[in-house]
Amino acid sequence: MDDIRCGSCGRKLGEGIYTHLSIKCPRCGVLNNLRAMSPTSERPGVPFVENSNGKSYRALDRRQTPSGRPSS
């Protein structure tokens, strides 16, 4: 579990796991709005594929023609 602290004075406000939390600090009166970090929007890496000529390319980036050249 994570400590939840005031962003202004550093007072510990609680501990736990949260997705969205709004809490007012009793010491300094600041309203703390906390959100869990969202997962990255990157997609995982695309594997390299080897064609019949022995050349490798990214499977979804380019489509290879039989001549081994990428198509437009």
Short mmCIF file of N, CA and C in Angstrom, two decimals:
data_model
loop_
_atom_site.label_atom_id
_atom_site.label_comp_id
_atom_site.label_asym_id
_atom_site.label_seq_id
_atom_site.Cartn_x
_atom_site.Cartn_y
_atom_site.Cartn_z
N MET A 1 0.83 -1.18 0.00
CA MET A 1 0.00 0.00 0.00
C MET A 1 0.88 1.25 0.00
N ASP A 2 0.37 2.30 -0.62
CA ASP A 2 1.10 3.56 -0.73
C ASP A 2 0.63 4.55 0.32
N ASP A 3 1.57 5.35 0.82
CA ASP A 3 1.20 6.47 1.69
C ASP A 3 0.55 7.55 0.85
N ILE A 4 -0.53 8.13 1.34
CA ILE A 4 -1.19 9.24 0.67
C ILE A 4 -0.90 10.47 1.50
N ARG A 5 -0.13 11.40 0.90
CA ARG A 5 0.31 12.59 1.63
C ARG A 5 -0.18 13.85 0.93
N CYS A 6 -0.32 14.91 1.73
CA CYS A 6 -0.72 16.21 1.21
C CYS A 6 0.38 16.74 0.29
N GLY A 7 0.00 17.24 -0.87
CA GLY A 7 0.98 17.78 -1.80
C GLY A 7 1.56 19.10 -1.36
N SER A 8 0.93 19.78 -0.42
CA SER A 8 1.40 21.09 0.04
C SER A 8 2.26 20.98 1.29
N CYS A 9 1.75 20.36 2.34
CA CYS A 9 2.48 20.33 3.62
C CYS A 9 3.13 18.99 3.92
N GLY A 10 2.75 17.93 3.19
CA GLY A 10 3.37 16.62 3.38
C GLY A 10 2.76 15.77 4.47
N ARG A 11 1.69 16.25 5.10
CA ARG A 11 1.05 15.46 6.15
C ARG A 11 0.48 14.17 5.57
N LYS A 12 0.64 13.08 6.31
CA LYS A 12 0.08 11.81 5.87
C LYS A 12 -1.43 11.85 6.06
N LEU A 13 -2.14 11.62 4.94
CA LEU A 13 -3.60 11.65 4.97
C LEU A 13 -4.20 10.26 5.04
N GLY A 14 -3.42 9.27 4.69
CA GLY A 14 -3.90 7.89 4.72
C GLY A 14 -2.95 7.00 3.97
N GLU A 15 -3.36 5.77 3.79
CA GLU A 15 -2.61 4.84 2.96
C GLU A 15 -3.58 3.88 2.31
N GLY A 16 -3.22 3.43 1.12
CA GLY A 16 -4.09 2.52 0.42
C GLY A 16 -3.83 2.51 -1.07
N ILE A 17 -4.74 1.90 -1.78
CA ILE A 17 -4.69 1.81 -3.23
C ILE A 17 -5.92 2.53 -3.76
N TYR A 18 -5.72 3.41 -4.73
CA TYR A 18 -6.84 4.22 -5.20
C TYR A 18 -6.79 4.37 -6.71
N THR A 19 -7.93 4.68 -7.32
CA THR A 19 -7.98 5.05 -8.73
C THR A 19 -8.24 6.54 -8.87
N HIS A 20 -9.09 7.09 -8.01
CA HIS A 20 -9.34 8.53 -7.97
C HIS A 20 -9.72 8.90 -6.54
N LEU A 21 -9.07 9.94 -6.02
CA LEU A 21 -9.30 10.32 -4.64
C LEU A 21 -9.20 11.83 -4.51
N SER A 22 -10.19 12.44 -3.86
CA SER A 22 -10.16 13.86 -3.50
C SER A 22 -10.25 13.93 -1.99
N ILE A 23 -9.26 14.56 -1.37
CA ILE A 23 -9.24 14.63 0.09
C ILE A 23 -8.68 15.98 0.51
N LYS A 24 -9.34 16.62 1.47
CA LYS A 24 -8.91 17.92 1.98
C LYS A 24 -8.02 17.71 3.19
N CYS A 25 -6.85 18.36 3.18
CA CYS A 25 -5.90 18.24 4.28
C CYS A 25 -6.43 19.01 5.49
N PRO A 26 -6.53 18.35 6.65
CA PRO A 26 -7.00 19.04 7.85
C PRO A 26 -6.00 20.06 8.40
N ARG A 27 -4.72 19.91 8.05
CA ARG A 27 -3.71 20.83 8.56
C ARG A 27 -3.69 22.15 7.79
N CYS A 28 -3.56 22.08 6.44
CA CYS A 28 -3.39 23.31 5.65
C CYS A 28 -4.61 23.67 4.82
N GLY A 29 -5.58 22.77 4.70
CA GLY A 29 -6.82 23.06 3.98
C GLY A 29 -6.76 22.90 2.48
N VAL A 30 -5.65 22.39 1.94
CA VAL A 30 -5.52 22.19 0.49
C VAL A 30 -6.33 20.96 0.07
N LEU A 31 -7.06 21.09 -1.07
CA LEU A 31 -7.79 19.97 -1.62
C LEU A 31 -6.85 19.18 -2.53
N ASN A 32 -6.57 17.95 -2.17
CA ASN A 32 -5.67 17.08 -2.92
C ASN A 32 -6.49 16.17 -3.82
N ASN A 33 -6.25 16.26 -5.13
CA ASN A 33 -6.90 15.38 -6.11
C ASN A 33 -5.86 14.41 -6.62
N LEU A 34 -6.06 13.14 -6.35
CA LEU A 34 -5.10 12.11 -6.72
C LEU A 34 -5.75 11.12 -7.67
N ARG A 35 -5.01 10.72 -8.69
CA ARG A 35 -5.47 9.70 -9.63
C ARG A 35 -4.37 8.69 -9.84
N ALA A 36 -4.76 7.47 -10.06
CA ALA A 36 -3.79 6.43 -10.38
C ALA A 36 -3.24 6.69 -11.77
N MET A 37 -1.99 6.35 -11.98
CA MET A 37 -1.40 6.52 -13.29
C MET A 37 -2.04 5.54 -14.26
N SER A 38 -2.34 6.02 -15.46
CA SER A 38 -2.93 5.14 -16.45
C SER A 38 -1.84 4.32 -17.12
N PRO A 39 -2.19 3.15 -17.62
CA PRO A 39 -1.20 2.35 -18.31
C PRO A 39 -0.74 3.04 -19.59
N THR A 40 0.45 2.69 -20.05
CA THR A 40 0.95 3.31 -21.26
C THR A 40 0.08 2.95 -22.45
N SER A 41 0.01 3.85 -23.38
CA SER A 41 -0.82 3.62 -24.56
C SER A 41 -0.03 2.99 -25.69
N GLU A 42 1.24 2.69 -25.43
CA GLU A 42 2.06 2.07 -26.46
C GLU A 42 1.63 0.62 -26.66
N ARG A 43 1.63 0.21 -27.89
CA ARG A 43 1.35 -1.19 -28.13
C ARG A 43 2.64 -1.97 -28.04
N PRO A 44 2.57 -3.23 -27.72
CA PRO A 44 3.80 -4.01 -27.60
C PRO A 44 4.51 -4.11 -28.94
N GLY A 45 5.78 -4.39 -28.90
CA GLY A 45 6.58 -4.49 -30.12
C GLY A 45 6.06 -5.57 -31.06
N VAL A 46 6.16 -5.27 -32.32
CA VAL A 46 5.72 -6.21 -33.35
C VAL A 46 6.90 -7.10 -33.70
N PRO A 47 6.72 -8.40 -33.75
CA PRO A 47 7.85 -9.28 -34.04
C PRO A 47 8.31 -9.16 -35.49
N PHE A 48 9.58 -9.47 -35.70
CA PHE A 48 10.11 -9.49 -37.05
C PHE A 48 9.74 -10.83 -37.70
N VAL A 49 9.44 -10.76 -38.99
CA VAL A 49 9.07 -11.95 -39.75
C VAL A 49 10.08 -12.10 -40.88
N GLU A 50 10.45 -13.30 -41.18
CA GLU A 50 11.40 -13.54 -42.26
C GLU A 50 10.64 -14.04 -43.49
N ASN A 51 10.91 -13.42 -44.65
CA ASN A 51 10.23 -13.86 -45.87
C ASN A 51 11.04 -14.98 -46.54
N SER A 52 10.59 -15.43 -47.70
CA SER A 52 11.23 -16.57 -48.36
C SER A 52 12.63 -16.24 -48.87
N ASN A 53 12.95 -14.95 -49.04
CA ASN A 53 14.28 -14.55 -49.50
C ASN A 53 15.28 -14.45 -48.35
N GLY A 54 14.81 -14.66 -47.12
CA GLY A 54 15.69 -14.59 -45.96
C GLY A 54 15.80 -13.20 -45.37
N LYS A 55 15.02 -12.25 -45.89
CA LYS A 55 15.06 -10.90 -45.34
C LYS A 55 13.98 -10.77 -44.27
N SER A 56 14.30 -10.05 -43.20
CA SER A 56 13.33 -9.89 -42.13
C SER A 56 12.73 -8.49 -42.17
N TYR A 57 11.52 -8.35 -41.70
CA TYR A 57 10.80 -7.08 -41.66
C TYR A 57 9.79 -7.14 -40.55
N ARG A 58 9.30 -5.99 -40.13
CA ARG A 58 8.25 -5.95 -39.11
C ARG A 58 6.94 -6.37 -39.76
N ALA A 59 6.23 -7.26 -39.13
CA ALA A 59 5.05 -7.88 -39.72
C ALA A 59 3.96 -6.87 -40.08
N LEU A 60 3.72 -5.86 -39.27
CA LEU A 60 2.62 -4.94 -39.53
C LEU A 60 3.07 -3.62 -40.12
N ASP A 61 4.38 -3.32 -40.13
CA ASP A 61 4.86 -2.05 -40.64
C ASP A 61 4.88 -2.01 -42.16
N ARG A 62 5.35 -3.07 -42.79
CA ARG A 62 5.46 -3.11 -44.25
C ARG A 62 5.07 -4.49 -44.76
N ARG A 63 4.44 -4.48 -45.85
CA ARG A 63 4.12 -5.75 -46.51
C ARG A 63 5.16 -5.98 -47.59
N GLN A 64 5.73 -7.15 -47.61
CA GLN A 64 6.76 -7.46 -48.57
C GLN A 64 6.14 -8.05 -49.83
N THR A 65 6.68 -7.66 -50.97
CA THR A 65 6.27 -8.24 -52.24
C THR A 65 7.19 -9.43 -52.51
N PRO A 66 6.86 -10.28 -53.46
CA PRO A 66 7.73 -11.43 -53.75
C PRO A 66 9.14 -11.02 -54.12
N SER A 67 9.34 -9.80 -54.66
CA SER A 67 10.68 -9.36 -55.04
C SER A 67 11.52 -8.96 -53.82
N GLY A 68 10.89 -8.88 -52.65
CA GLY A 68 11.61 -8.50 -51.45
C GLY A 68 11.55 -7.02 -51.16
N ARG A 69 10.90 -6.25 -52.03
CA ARG A 69 10.76 -4.81 -51.81
C ARG A 69 9.47 -4.52 -51.08
N PRO A 70 9.47 -3.53 -50.20
CA PRO A 70 8.21 -3.17 -49.53
C PRO A 70 7.23 -2.55 -50.52
N SER A 71 5.98 -2.89 -50.36
CA SER A 71 4.95 -2.29 -51.21
C SER A 71 4.54 -0.93 -50.65
N SER A 72 4.04 -0.07 -51.51
CA SER A 72 3.65 1.28 -51.08
C SER A 72 2.26 1.32 -50.55
#
